[in-house]
C-alpha positions as a printed Julia matrix, in Angstrom:
203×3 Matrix{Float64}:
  67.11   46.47  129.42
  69.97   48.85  130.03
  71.06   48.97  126.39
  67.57   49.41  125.19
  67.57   53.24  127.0
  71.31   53.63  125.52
  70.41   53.24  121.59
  67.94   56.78  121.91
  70.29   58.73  123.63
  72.72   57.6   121.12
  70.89   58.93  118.54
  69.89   61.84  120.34
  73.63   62.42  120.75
  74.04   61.86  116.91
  71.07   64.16  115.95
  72.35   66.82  117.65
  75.96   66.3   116.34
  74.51   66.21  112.69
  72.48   69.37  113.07
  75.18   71.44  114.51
  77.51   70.44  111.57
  74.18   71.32  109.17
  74.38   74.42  110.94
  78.17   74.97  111.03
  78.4    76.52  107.36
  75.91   79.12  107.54
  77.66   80.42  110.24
  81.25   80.51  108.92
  79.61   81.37  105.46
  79.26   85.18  106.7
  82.47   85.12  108.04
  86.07   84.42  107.1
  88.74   83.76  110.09
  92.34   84.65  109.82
  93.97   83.85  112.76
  91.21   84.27  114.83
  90.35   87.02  113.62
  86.67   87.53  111.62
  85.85   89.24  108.39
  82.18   89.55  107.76
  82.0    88.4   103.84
  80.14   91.13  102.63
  80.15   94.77  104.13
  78.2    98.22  102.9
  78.53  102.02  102.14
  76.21  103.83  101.29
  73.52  102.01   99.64
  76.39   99.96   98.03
  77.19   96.16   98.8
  81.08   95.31   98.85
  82.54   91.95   98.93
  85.0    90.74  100.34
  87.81   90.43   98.65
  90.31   88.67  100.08
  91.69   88.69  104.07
  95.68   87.89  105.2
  98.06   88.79  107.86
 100.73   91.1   108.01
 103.37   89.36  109.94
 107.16   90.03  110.06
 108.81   86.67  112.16
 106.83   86.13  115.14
 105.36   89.17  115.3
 101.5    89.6   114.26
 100.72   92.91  113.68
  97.41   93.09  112.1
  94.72   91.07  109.64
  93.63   93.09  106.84
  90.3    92.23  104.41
  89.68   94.37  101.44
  86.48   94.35   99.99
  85.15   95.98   96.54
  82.32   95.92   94.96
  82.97   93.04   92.64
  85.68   90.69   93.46
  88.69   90.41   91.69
  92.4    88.78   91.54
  93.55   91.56   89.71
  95.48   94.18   91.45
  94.67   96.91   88.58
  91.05   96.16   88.55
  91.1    96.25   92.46
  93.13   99.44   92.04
  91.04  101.29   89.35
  87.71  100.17   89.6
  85.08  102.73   90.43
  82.85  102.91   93.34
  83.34  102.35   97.42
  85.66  100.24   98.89
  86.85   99.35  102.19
  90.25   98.37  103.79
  89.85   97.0   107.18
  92.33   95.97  109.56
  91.77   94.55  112.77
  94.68   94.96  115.32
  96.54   92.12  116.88
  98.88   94.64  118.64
  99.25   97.67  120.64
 101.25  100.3   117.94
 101.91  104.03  117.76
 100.23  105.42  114.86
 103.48  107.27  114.16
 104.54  103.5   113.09
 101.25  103.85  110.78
 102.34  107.4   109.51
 106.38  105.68  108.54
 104.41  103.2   106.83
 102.03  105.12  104.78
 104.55  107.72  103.33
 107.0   105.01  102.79
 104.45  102.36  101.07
 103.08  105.84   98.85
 106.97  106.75   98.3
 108.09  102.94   97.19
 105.0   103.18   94.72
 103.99  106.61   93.47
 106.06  108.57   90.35
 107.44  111.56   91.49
 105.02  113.55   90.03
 102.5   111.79   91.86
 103.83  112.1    94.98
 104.4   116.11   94.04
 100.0   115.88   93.88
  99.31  113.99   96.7
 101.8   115.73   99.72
  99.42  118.59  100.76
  96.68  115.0   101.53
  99.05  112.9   102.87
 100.09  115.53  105.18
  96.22  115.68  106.56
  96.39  112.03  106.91
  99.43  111.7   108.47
  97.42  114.92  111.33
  94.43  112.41  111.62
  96.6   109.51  112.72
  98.93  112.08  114.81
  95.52  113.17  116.81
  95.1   109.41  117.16
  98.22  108.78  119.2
  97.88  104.85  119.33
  95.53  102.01  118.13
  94.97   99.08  120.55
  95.03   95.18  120.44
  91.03   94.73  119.21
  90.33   97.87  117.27
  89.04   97.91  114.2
  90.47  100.32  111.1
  88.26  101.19  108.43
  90.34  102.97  105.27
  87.35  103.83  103.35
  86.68  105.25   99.9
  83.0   107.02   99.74
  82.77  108.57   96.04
  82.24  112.23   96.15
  84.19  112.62   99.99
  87.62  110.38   99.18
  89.33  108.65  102.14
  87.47  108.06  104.91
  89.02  106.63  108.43
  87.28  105.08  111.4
  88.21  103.68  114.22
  86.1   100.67  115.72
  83.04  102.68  114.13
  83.83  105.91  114.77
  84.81  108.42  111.8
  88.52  110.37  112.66
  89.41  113.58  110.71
  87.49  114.51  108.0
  87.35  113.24  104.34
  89.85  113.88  102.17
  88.9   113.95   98.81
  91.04  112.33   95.83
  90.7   108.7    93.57
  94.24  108.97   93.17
  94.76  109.17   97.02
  93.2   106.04   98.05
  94.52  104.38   94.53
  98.24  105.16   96.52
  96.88  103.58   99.92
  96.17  100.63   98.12
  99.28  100.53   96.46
 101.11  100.38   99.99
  99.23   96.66  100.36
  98.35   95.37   96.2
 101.2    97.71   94.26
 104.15   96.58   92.45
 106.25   97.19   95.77
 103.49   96.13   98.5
 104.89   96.17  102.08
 104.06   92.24  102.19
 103.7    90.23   99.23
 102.06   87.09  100.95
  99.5    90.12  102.62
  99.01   90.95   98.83
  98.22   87.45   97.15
  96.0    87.6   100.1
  93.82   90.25   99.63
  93.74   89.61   96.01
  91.98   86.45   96.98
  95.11   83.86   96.43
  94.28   82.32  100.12
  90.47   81.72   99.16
  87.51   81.5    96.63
């Protein structure tokens, strides 16, 4: 008697196991985790969908700094096509650490420096300078906030900070062509961050 009231709640049990796994992929579908931390898979500017790209971590030993997705409007494992190609795109980077932005500021004039001609880097000082004001007037990003680098054709480089814009636009292709450089150049700060967001890590 007992094990005929077992056999439905065993397949109760089962049901329910079986429809959360059915369920499972839609959910990680819009999503992609790196280290706990979640990309949606498609994001938008404008009236423009981007996808995303690819997602890694920058890590140096133990220390976890941040996970950064790029996303573009068509993907690609190219790092010139990623580079060049025209429309919006978005670098995001979701903080795993507390950090001074004056850490961010080293990093973006050296990452430019390591990858930009000297003629290029004579075009792009005045902008960088502004840049470098917007994440002065920052002071510090948290553990948990989000960093949008955005580039919205006819403004240029756009930041925000967990949704909020910082600074105004400044305007330049070639500008946020020498951001990316700092993470997909020939001389990226992290080559394992690179084959990342070039999509090495995923399909």
């Amino acid at each position: 008697m007992l094990d005929s009231f077992r056999l439905p709640r065993t397949l109760t049990a089962l049901f329910i196991c079986l429809a959360a796994a059915l369920a499972a992929p839609a959910v990680l579908a819009q999503r992609l985790v790196v280290d706990g931390q979640a990309f949606d898979t498609a994001a938008r500017i404008g009236n423009i969908e981007l996808k995303l790209n690819g997602a890694g971590l920058r890590q140096v030993a133990w220390f976890k700094a941040y996970a950064a997705g790029l996303y573009l409007p068509d993907k690609t494992r190219a790092a010139a096509q990623a580079l060049n190609g025209v429309g919006p795109k978005r670098l995001q980077m979701r903080m795993m650490q507390d950090v001074p932005t004056a850490e961010f500021i080293k990093a973006f004039d050296k990452g430019i420096g390591r990858n930009s001609s000297a003629a290029e880097l004579a075009a792009l000082k005045e902008r960088m300078a502004r840049f470098d004001l917007i994440l002065t007037q920052i002071g510090q990003v948290k553990k948990g906030d989000v960093v949008n680098l955005d580039f919205i054709p006819g403004q240029g480089l756009v930041l925000t900070l967990n949704g909020k814009p910082r600074g105004e636009a400044i305007a330049g292709e070639d500008l946020y062509a020498a951001l990316l450089r700092i993470f997909i150049g020939d001389k990226p700060t992290d080559e394992r961050l690179k084959a990342s967001l070039l999509g090495a890590a995923w399909s």
